[in-house]
JSON list of C-alpha atoms in Angstrom, two decimals:
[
{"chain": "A", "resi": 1, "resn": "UNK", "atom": "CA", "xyz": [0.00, 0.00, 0.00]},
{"chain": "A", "resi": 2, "resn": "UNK", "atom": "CA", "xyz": [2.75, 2.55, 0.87]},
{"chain": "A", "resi": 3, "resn": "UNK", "atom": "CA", "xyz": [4.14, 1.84, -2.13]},
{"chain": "A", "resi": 4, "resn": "UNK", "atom": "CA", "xyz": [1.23, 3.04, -4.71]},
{"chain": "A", "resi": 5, "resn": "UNK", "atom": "CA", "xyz": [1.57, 6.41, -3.08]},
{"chain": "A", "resi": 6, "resn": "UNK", "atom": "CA", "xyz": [5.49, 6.62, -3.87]},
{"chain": "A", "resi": 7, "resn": "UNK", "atom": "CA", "xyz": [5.35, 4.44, -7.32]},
{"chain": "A", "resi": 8, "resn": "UNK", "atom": "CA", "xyz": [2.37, 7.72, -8.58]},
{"chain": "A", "resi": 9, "resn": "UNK", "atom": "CA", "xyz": [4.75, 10.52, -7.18]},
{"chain": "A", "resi": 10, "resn": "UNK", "atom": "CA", "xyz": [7.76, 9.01, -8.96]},
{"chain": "A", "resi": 11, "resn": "UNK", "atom": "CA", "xyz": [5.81, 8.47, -12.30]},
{"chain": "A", "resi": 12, "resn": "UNK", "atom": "CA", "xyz": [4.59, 11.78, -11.86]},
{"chain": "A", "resi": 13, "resn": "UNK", "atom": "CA", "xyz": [8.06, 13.34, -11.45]},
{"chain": "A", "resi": 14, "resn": "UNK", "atom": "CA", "xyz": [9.26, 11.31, -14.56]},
{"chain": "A", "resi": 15, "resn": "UNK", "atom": "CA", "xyz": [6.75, 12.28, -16.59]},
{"chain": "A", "resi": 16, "resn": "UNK", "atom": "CA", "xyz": [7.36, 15.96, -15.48]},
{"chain": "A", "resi": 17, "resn": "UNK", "atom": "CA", "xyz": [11.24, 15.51, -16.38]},
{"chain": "A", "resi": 18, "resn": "UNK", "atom": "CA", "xyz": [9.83, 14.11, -19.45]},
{"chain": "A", "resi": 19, "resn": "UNK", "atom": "CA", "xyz": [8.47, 17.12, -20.97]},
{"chain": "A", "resi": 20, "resn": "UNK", "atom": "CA", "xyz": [4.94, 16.38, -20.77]},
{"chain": "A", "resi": 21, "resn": "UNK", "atom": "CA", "xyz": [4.50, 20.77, -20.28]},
{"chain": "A", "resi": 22, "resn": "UNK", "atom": "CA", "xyz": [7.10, 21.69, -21.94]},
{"chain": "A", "resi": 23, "resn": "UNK", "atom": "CA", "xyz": [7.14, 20.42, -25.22]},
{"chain": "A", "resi": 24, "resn": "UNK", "atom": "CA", "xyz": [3.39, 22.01, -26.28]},
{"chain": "A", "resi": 25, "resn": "UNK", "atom": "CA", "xyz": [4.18, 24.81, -23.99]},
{"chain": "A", "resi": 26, "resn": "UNK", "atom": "CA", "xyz": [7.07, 26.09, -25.91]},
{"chain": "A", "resi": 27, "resn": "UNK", "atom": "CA", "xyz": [5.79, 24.76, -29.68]},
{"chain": "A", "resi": 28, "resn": "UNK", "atom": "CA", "xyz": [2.72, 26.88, -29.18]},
{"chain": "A", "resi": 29, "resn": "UNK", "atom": "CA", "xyz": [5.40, 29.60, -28.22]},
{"chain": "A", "resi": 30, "resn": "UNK", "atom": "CA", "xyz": [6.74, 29.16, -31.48]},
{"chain": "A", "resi": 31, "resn": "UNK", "atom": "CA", "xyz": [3.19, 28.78, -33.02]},
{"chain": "A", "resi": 32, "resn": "UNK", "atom": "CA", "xyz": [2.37, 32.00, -31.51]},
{"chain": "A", "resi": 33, "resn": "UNK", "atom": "CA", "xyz": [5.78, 33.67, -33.00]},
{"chain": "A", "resi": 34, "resn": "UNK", "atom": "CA", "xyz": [4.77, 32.56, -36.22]},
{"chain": "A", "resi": 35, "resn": "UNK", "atom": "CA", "xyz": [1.39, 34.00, -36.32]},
{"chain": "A", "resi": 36, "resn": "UNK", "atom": "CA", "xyz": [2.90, 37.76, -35.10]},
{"chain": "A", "resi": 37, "resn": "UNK", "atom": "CA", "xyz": [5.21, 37.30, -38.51]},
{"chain": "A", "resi": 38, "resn": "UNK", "atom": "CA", "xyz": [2.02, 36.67, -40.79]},
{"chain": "A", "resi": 39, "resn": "UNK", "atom": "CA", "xyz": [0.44, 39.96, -38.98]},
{"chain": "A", "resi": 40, "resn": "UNK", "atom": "CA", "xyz": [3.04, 41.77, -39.41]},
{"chain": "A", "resi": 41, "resn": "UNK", "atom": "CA", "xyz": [3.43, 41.01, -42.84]},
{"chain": "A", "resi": 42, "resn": "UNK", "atom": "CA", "xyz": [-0.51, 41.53, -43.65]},
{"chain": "A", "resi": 43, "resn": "UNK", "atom": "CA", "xyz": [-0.03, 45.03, -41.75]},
{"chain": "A", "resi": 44, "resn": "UNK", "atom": "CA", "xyz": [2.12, 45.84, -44.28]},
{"chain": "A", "resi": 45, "resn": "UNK", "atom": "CA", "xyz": [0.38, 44.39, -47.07]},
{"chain": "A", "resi": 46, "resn": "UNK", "atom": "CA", "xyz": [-2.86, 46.36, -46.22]},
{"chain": "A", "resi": 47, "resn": "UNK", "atom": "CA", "xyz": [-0.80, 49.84, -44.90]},
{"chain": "A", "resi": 48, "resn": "UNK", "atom": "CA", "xyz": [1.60, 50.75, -47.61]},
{"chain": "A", "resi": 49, "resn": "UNK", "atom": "CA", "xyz": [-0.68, 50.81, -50.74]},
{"chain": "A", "resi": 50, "resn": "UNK", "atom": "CA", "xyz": [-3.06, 53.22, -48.82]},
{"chain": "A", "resi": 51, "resn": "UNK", "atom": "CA", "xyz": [-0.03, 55.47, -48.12]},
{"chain": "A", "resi": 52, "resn": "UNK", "atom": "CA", "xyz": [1.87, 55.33, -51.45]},
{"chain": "A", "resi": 53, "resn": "UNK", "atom": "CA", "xyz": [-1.91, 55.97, -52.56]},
{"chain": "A", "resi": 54, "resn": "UNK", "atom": "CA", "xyz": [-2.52, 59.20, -50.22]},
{"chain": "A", "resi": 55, "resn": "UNK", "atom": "CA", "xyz": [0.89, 60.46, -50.96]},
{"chain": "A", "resi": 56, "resn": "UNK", "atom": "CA", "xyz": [0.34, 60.26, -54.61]},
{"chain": "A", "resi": 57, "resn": "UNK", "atom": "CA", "xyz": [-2.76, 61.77, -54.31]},
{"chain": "A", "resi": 58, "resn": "UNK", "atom": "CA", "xyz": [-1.55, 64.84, -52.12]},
{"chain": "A", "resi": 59, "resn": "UNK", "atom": "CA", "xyz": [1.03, 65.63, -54.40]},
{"chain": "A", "resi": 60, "resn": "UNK", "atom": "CA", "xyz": [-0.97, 65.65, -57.58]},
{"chain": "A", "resi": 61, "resn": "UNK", "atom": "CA", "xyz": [-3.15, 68.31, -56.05]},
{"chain": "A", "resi": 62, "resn": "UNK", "atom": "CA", "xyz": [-0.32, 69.96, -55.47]},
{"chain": "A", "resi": 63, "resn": "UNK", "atom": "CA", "xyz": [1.27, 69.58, -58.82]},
{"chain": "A", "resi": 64, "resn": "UNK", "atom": "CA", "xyz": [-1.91, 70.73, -60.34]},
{"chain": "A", "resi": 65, "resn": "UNK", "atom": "CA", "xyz": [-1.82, 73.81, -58.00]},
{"chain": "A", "resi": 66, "resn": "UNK", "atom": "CA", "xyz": [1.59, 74.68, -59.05]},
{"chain": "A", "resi": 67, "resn": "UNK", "atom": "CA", "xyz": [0.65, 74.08, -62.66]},
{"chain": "A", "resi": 68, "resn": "UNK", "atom": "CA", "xyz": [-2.04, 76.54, -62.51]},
{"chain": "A", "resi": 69, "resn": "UNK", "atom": "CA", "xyz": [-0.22, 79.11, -60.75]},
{"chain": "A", "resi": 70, "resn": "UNK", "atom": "CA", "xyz": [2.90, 78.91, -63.34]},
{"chain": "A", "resi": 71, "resn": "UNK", "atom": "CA", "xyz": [0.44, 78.66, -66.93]},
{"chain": "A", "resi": 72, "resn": "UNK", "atom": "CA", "xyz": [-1.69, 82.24, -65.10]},
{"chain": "A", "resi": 73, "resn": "UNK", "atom": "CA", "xyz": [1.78, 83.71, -64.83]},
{"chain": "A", "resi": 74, "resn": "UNK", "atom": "CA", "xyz": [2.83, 82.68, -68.27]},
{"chain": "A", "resi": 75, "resn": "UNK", "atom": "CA", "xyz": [-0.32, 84.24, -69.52]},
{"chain": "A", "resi": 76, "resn": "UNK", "atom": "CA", "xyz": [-0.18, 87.19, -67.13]},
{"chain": "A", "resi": 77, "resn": "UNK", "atom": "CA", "xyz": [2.77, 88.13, -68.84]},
{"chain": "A", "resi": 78, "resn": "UNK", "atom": "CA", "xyz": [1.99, 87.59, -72.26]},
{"chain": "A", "resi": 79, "resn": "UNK", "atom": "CA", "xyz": [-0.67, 89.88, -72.43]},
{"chain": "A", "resi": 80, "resn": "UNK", "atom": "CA", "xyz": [1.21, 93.09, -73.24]},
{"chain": "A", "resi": 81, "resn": "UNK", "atom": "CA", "xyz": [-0.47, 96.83, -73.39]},
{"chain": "A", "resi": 82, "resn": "UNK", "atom": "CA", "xyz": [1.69, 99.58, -74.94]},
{"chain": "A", "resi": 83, "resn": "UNK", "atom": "CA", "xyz": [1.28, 103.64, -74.71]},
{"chain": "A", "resi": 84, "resn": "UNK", "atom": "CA", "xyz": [-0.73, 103.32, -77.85]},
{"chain": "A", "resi": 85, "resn": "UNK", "atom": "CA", "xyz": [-3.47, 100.69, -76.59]},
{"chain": "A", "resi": 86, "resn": "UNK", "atom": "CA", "xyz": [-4.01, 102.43, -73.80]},
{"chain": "A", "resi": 87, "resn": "UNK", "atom": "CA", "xyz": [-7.17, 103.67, -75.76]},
{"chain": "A", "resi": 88, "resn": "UNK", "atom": "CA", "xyz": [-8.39, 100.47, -76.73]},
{"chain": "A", "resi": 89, "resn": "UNK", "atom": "CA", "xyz": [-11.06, 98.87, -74.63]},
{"chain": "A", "resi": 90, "resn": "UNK", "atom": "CA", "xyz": [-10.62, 95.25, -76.21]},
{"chain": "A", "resi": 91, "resn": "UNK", "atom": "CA", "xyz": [-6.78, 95.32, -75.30]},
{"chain": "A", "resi": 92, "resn": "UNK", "atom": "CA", "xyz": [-7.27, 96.55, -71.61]},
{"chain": "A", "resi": 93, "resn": "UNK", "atom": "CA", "xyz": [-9.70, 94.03, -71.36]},
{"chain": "A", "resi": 94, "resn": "UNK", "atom": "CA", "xyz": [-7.62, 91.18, -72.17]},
{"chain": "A", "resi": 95, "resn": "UNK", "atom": "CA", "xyz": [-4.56, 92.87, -69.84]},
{"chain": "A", "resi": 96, "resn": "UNK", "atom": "CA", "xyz": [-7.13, 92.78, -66.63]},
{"chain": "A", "resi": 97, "resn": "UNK", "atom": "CA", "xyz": [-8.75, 89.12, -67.42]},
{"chain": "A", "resi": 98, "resn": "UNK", "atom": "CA", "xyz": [-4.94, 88.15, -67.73]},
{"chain": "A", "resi": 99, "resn": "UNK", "atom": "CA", "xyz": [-4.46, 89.82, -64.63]},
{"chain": "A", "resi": 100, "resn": "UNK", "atom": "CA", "xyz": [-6.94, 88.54, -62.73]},
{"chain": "A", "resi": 101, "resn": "UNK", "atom": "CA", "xyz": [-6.39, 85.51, -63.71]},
{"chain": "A", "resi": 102, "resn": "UNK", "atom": "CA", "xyz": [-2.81, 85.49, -62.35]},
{"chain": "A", "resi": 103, "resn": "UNK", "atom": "CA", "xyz": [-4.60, 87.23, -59.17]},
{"chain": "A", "resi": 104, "resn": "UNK", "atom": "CA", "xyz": [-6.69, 84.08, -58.80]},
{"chain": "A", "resi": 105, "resn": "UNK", "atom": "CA", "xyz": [-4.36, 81.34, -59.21]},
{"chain": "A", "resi": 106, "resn": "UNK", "atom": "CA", "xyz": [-2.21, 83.16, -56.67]},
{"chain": "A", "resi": 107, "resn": "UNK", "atom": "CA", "xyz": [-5.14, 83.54, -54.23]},
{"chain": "A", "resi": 108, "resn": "UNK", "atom": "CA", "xyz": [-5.43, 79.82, -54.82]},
{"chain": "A", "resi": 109, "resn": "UNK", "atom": "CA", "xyz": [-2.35, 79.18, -54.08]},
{"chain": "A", "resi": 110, "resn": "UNK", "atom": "CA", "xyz": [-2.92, 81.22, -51.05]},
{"chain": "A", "resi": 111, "resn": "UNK", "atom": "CA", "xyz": [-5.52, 79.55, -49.60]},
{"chain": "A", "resi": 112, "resn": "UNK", "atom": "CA", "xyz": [-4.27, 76.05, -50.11]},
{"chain": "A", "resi": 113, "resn": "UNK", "atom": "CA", "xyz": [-0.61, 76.33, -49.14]},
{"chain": "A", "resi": 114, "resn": "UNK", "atom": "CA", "xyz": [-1.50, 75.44, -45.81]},
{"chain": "A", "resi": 115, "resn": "UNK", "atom": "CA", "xyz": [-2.46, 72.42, -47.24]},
{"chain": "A", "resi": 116, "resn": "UNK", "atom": "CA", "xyz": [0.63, 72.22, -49.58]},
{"chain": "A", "resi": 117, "resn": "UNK", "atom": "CA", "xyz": [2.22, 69.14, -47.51]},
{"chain": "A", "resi": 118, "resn": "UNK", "atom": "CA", "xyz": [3.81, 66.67, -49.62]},
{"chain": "A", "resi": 119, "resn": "UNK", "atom": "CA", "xyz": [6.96, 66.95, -48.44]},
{"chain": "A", "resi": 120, "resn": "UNK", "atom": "CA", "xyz": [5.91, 65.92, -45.05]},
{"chain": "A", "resi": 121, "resn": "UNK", "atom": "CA", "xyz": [3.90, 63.17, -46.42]},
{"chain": "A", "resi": 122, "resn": "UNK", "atom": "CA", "xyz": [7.16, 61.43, -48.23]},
{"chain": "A", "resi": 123, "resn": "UNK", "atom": "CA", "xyz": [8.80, 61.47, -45.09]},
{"chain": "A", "resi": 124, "resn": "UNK", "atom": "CA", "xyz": [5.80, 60.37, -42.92]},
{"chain": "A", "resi": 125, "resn": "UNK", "atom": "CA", "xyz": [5.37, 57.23, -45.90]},
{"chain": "A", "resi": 126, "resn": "UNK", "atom": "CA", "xyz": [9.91, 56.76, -45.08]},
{"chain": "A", "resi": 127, "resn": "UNK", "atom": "CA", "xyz": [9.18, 56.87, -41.94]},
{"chain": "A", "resi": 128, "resn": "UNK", "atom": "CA", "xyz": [6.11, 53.86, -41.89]},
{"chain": "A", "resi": 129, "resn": "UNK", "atom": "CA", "xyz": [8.15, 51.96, -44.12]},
{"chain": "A", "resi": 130, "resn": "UNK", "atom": "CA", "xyz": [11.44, 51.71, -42.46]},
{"chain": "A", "resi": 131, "resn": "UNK", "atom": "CA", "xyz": [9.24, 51.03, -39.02]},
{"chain": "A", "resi": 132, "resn": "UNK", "atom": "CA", "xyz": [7.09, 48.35, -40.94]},
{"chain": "A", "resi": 133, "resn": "UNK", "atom": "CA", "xyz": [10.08, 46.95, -42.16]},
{"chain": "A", "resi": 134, "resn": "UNK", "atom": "CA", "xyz": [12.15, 46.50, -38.62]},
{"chain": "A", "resi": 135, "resn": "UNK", "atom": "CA", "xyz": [8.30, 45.51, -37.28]},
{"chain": "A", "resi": 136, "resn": "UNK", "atom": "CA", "xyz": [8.58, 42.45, -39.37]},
{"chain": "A", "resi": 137, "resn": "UNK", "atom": "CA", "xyz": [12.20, 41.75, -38.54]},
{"chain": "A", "resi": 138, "resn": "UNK", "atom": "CA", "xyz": [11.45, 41.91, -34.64]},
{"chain": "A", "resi": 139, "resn": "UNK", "atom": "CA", "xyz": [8.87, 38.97, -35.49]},
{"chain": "A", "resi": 140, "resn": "UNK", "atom": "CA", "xyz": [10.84, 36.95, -37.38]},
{"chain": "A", "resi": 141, "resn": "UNK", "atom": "CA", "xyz": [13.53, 37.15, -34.82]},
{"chain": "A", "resi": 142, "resn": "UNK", "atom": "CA", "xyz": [11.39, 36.30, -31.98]},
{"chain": "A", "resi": 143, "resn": "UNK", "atom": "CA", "xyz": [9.69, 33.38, -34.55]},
{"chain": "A", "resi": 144, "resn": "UNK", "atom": "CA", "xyz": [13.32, 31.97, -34.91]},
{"chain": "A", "resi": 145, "resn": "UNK", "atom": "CA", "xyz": [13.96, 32.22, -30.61]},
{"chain": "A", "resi": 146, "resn": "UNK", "atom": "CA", "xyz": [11.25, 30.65, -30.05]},
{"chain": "A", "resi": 147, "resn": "UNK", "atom": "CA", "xyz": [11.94, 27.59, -32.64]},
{"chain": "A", "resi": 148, "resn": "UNK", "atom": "CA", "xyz": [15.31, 27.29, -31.25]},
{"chain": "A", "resi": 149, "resn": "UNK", "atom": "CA", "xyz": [13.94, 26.97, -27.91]},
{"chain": "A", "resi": 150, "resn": "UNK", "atom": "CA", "xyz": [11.41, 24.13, -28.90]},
{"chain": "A", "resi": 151, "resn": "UNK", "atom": "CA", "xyz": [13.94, 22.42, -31.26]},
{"chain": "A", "resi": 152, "resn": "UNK", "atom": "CA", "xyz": [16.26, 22.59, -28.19]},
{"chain": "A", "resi": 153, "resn": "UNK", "atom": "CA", "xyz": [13.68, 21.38, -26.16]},
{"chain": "A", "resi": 154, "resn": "UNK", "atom": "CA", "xyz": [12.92, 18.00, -27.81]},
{"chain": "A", "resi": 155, "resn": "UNK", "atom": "CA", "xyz": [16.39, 17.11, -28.69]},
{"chain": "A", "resi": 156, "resn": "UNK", "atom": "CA", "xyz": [17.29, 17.77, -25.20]},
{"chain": "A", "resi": 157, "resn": "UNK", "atom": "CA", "xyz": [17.48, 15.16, -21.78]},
{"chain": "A", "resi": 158, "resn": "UNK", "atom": "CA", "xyz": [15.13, 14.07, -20.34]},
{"chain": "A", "resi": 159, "resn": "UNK", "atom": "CA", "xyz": [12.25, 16.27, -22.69]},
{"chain": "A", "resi": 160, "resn": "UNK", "atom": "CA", "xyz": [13.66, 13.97, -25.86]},
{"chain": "A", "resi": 161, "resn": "UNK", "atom": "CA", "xyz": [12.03, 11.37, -24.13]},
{"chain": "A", "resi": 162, "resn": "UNK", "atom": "CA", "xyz": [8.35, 12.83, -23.87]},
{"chain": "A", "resi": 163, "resn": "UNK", "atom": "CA", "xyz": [8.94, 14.47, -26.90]},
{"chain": "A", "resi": 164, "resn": "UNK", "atom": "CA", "xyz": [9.78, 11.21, -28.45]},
{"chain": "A", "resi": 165, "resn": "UNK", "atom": "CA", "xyz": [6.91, 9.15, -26.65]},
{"chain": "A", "resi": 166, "resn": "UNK", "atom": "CA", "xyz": [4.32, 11.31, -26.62]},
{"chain": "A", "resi": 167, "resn": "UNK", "atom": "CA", "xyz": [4.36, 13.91, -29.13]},
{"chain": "A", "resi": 168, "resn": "UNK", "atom": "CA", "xyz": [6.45, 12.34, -31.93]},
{"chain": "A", "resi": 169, "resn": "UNK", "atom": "CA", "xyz": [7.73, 15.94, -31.99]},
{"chain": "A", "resi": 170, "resn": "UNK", "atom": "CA", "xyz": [10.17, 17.00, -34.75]},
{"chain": "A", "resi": 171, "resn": "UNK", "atom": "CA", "xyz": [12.18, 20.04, -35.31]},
{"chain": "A", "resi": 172, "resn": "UNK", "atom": "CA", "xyz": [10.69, 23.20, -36.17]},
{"chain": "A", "resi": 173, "resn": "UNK", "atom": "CA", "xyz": [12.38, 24.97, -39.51]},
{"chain": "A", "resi": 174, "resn": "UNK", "atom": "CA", "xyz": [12.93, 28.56, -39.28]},
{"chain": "A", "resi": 175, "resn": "UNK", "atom": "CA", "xyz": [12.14, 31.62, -41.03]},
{"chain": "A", "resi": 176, "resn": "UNK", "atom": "CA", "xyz": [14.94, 31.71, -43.87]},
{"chain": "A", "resi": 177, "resn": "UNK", "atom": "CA", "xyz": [15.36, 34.56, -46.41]},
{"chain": "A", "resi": 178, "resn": "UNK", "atom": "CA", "xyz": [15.25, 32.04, -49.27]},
{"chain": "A", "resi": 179, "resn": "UNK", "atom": "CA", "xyz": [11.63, 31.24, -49.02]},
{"chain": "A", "resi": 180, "resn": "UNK", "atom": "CA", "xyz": [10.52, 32.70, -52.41]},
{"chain": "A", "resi": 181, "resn": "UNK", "atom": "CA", "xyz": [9.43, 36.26, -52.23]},
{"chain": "A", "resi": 182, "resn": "UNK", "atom": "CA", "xyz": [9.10, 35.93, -48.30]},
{"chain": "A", "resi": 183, "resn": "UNK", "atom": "CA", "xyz": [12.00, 38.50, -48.45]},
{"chain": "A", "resi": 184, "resn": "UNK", "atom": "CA", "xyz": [10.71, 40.87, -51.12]},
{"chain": "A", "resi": 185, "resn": "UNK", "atom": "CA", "xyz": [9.78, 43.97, -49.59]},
{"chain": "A", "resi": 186, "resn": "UNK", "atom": "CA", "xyz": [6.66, 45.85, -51.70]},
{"chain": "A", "resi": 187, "resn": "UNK", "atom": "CA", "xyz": [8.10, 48.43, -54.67]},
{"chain": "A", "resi": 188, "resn": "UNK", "atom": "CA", "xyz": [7.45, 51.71, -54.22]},
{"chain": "A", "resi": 189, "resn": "UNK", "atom": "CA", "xyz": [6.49, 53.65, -57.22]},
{"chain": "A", "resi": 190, "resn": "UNK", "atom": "CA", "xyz": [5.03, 56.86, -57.92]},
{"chain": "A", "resi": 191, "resn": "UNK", "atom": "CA", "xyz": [4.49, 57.00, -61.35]}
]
């Protein structure tokens, strides 16, 4: 009878040495790991096209500001009056449309140079991609830890045994840069 009691507590121990915990314990770890890589890489899947796409989109209306501004001035000074047309209506008229024009565009300008930003926006867009790209290397860091500790783990004394026995655990592989196009970071083009 006394025995029972002691033969339990040693099979318990064993099976404790044994990595009955530790194996699933530290290969959902690396599960886990895994999954943060995939976000991160779908965070910047669904983050930099918007970006590239509002950057774009801020500088066109700022190109076509610009544009604007430049052709009134072009035109503005194209439209000549000399001493001797000083008399004619039509001619005076074209000088002050010209002129207004140019008075417009630059009132334009005016009003939306506040919102003349693009500048700001390419460095905001460097700025998301060089902190989406280090995101995704912090995860596939931690992804690889945390496979080294589970491959440790089952090739290790006494969890080889459990991990053997129980779990028919093998070795986890990696993240490696040679996975095709797992280490092809998205183009950015503006054109």
């Amino acid at each position: 009878m006394t025995l029972r009691p002691i033969a339990l507590t040693g099979l318990a121990l064993t099976l404790a040495g044994c990595g009955i915990n530790t194996i699933p314990t530290a290969e959902e770890n690396a599960k886990a790991r895994w999954a943060d890589v995939q976000n991160q890489y779908q965070r910047r899947a669904d983050l930099i096209p918007n970006l590239v796409a509002t950057v774009k989109a801020a500088g066109a209306q700022e190109k076509d500001i610009l544009v604007e501004v430049t052709q009134a001035r072009a035109s503005a000074n194209q439209v000549k009056v000399s001493g001797d047309q000083l008399t004619d209506p039509a001619a005076m008229q074209r000088y002050q449309t010209a002129q207004a024009g140019l008075t417009m565009s630059l009132q334009r300008l005016q009003e939306a140079y506040p919102e003349l930003k693009s500048q700001g926006n390419y460095t905001t867009l460097m700025s998301q991609l060089e902190g989406t790209e280090n995101r995704i290397t912090i995860a596939r860091n931690d992804y690889n830890t945390a496979v080294q500790q589970y491959n440790t783990t089952i090739r290790t004394f006494p969890d080889a045994i459990g991990a053997k026995i129980f779990y028919g655990a093998k070795p986890m592989v990696p993240f490696a840069a040679t996975t095709p196009g797992a280490d092809t970071a998205p183009k950015v083009n503006f054109n």
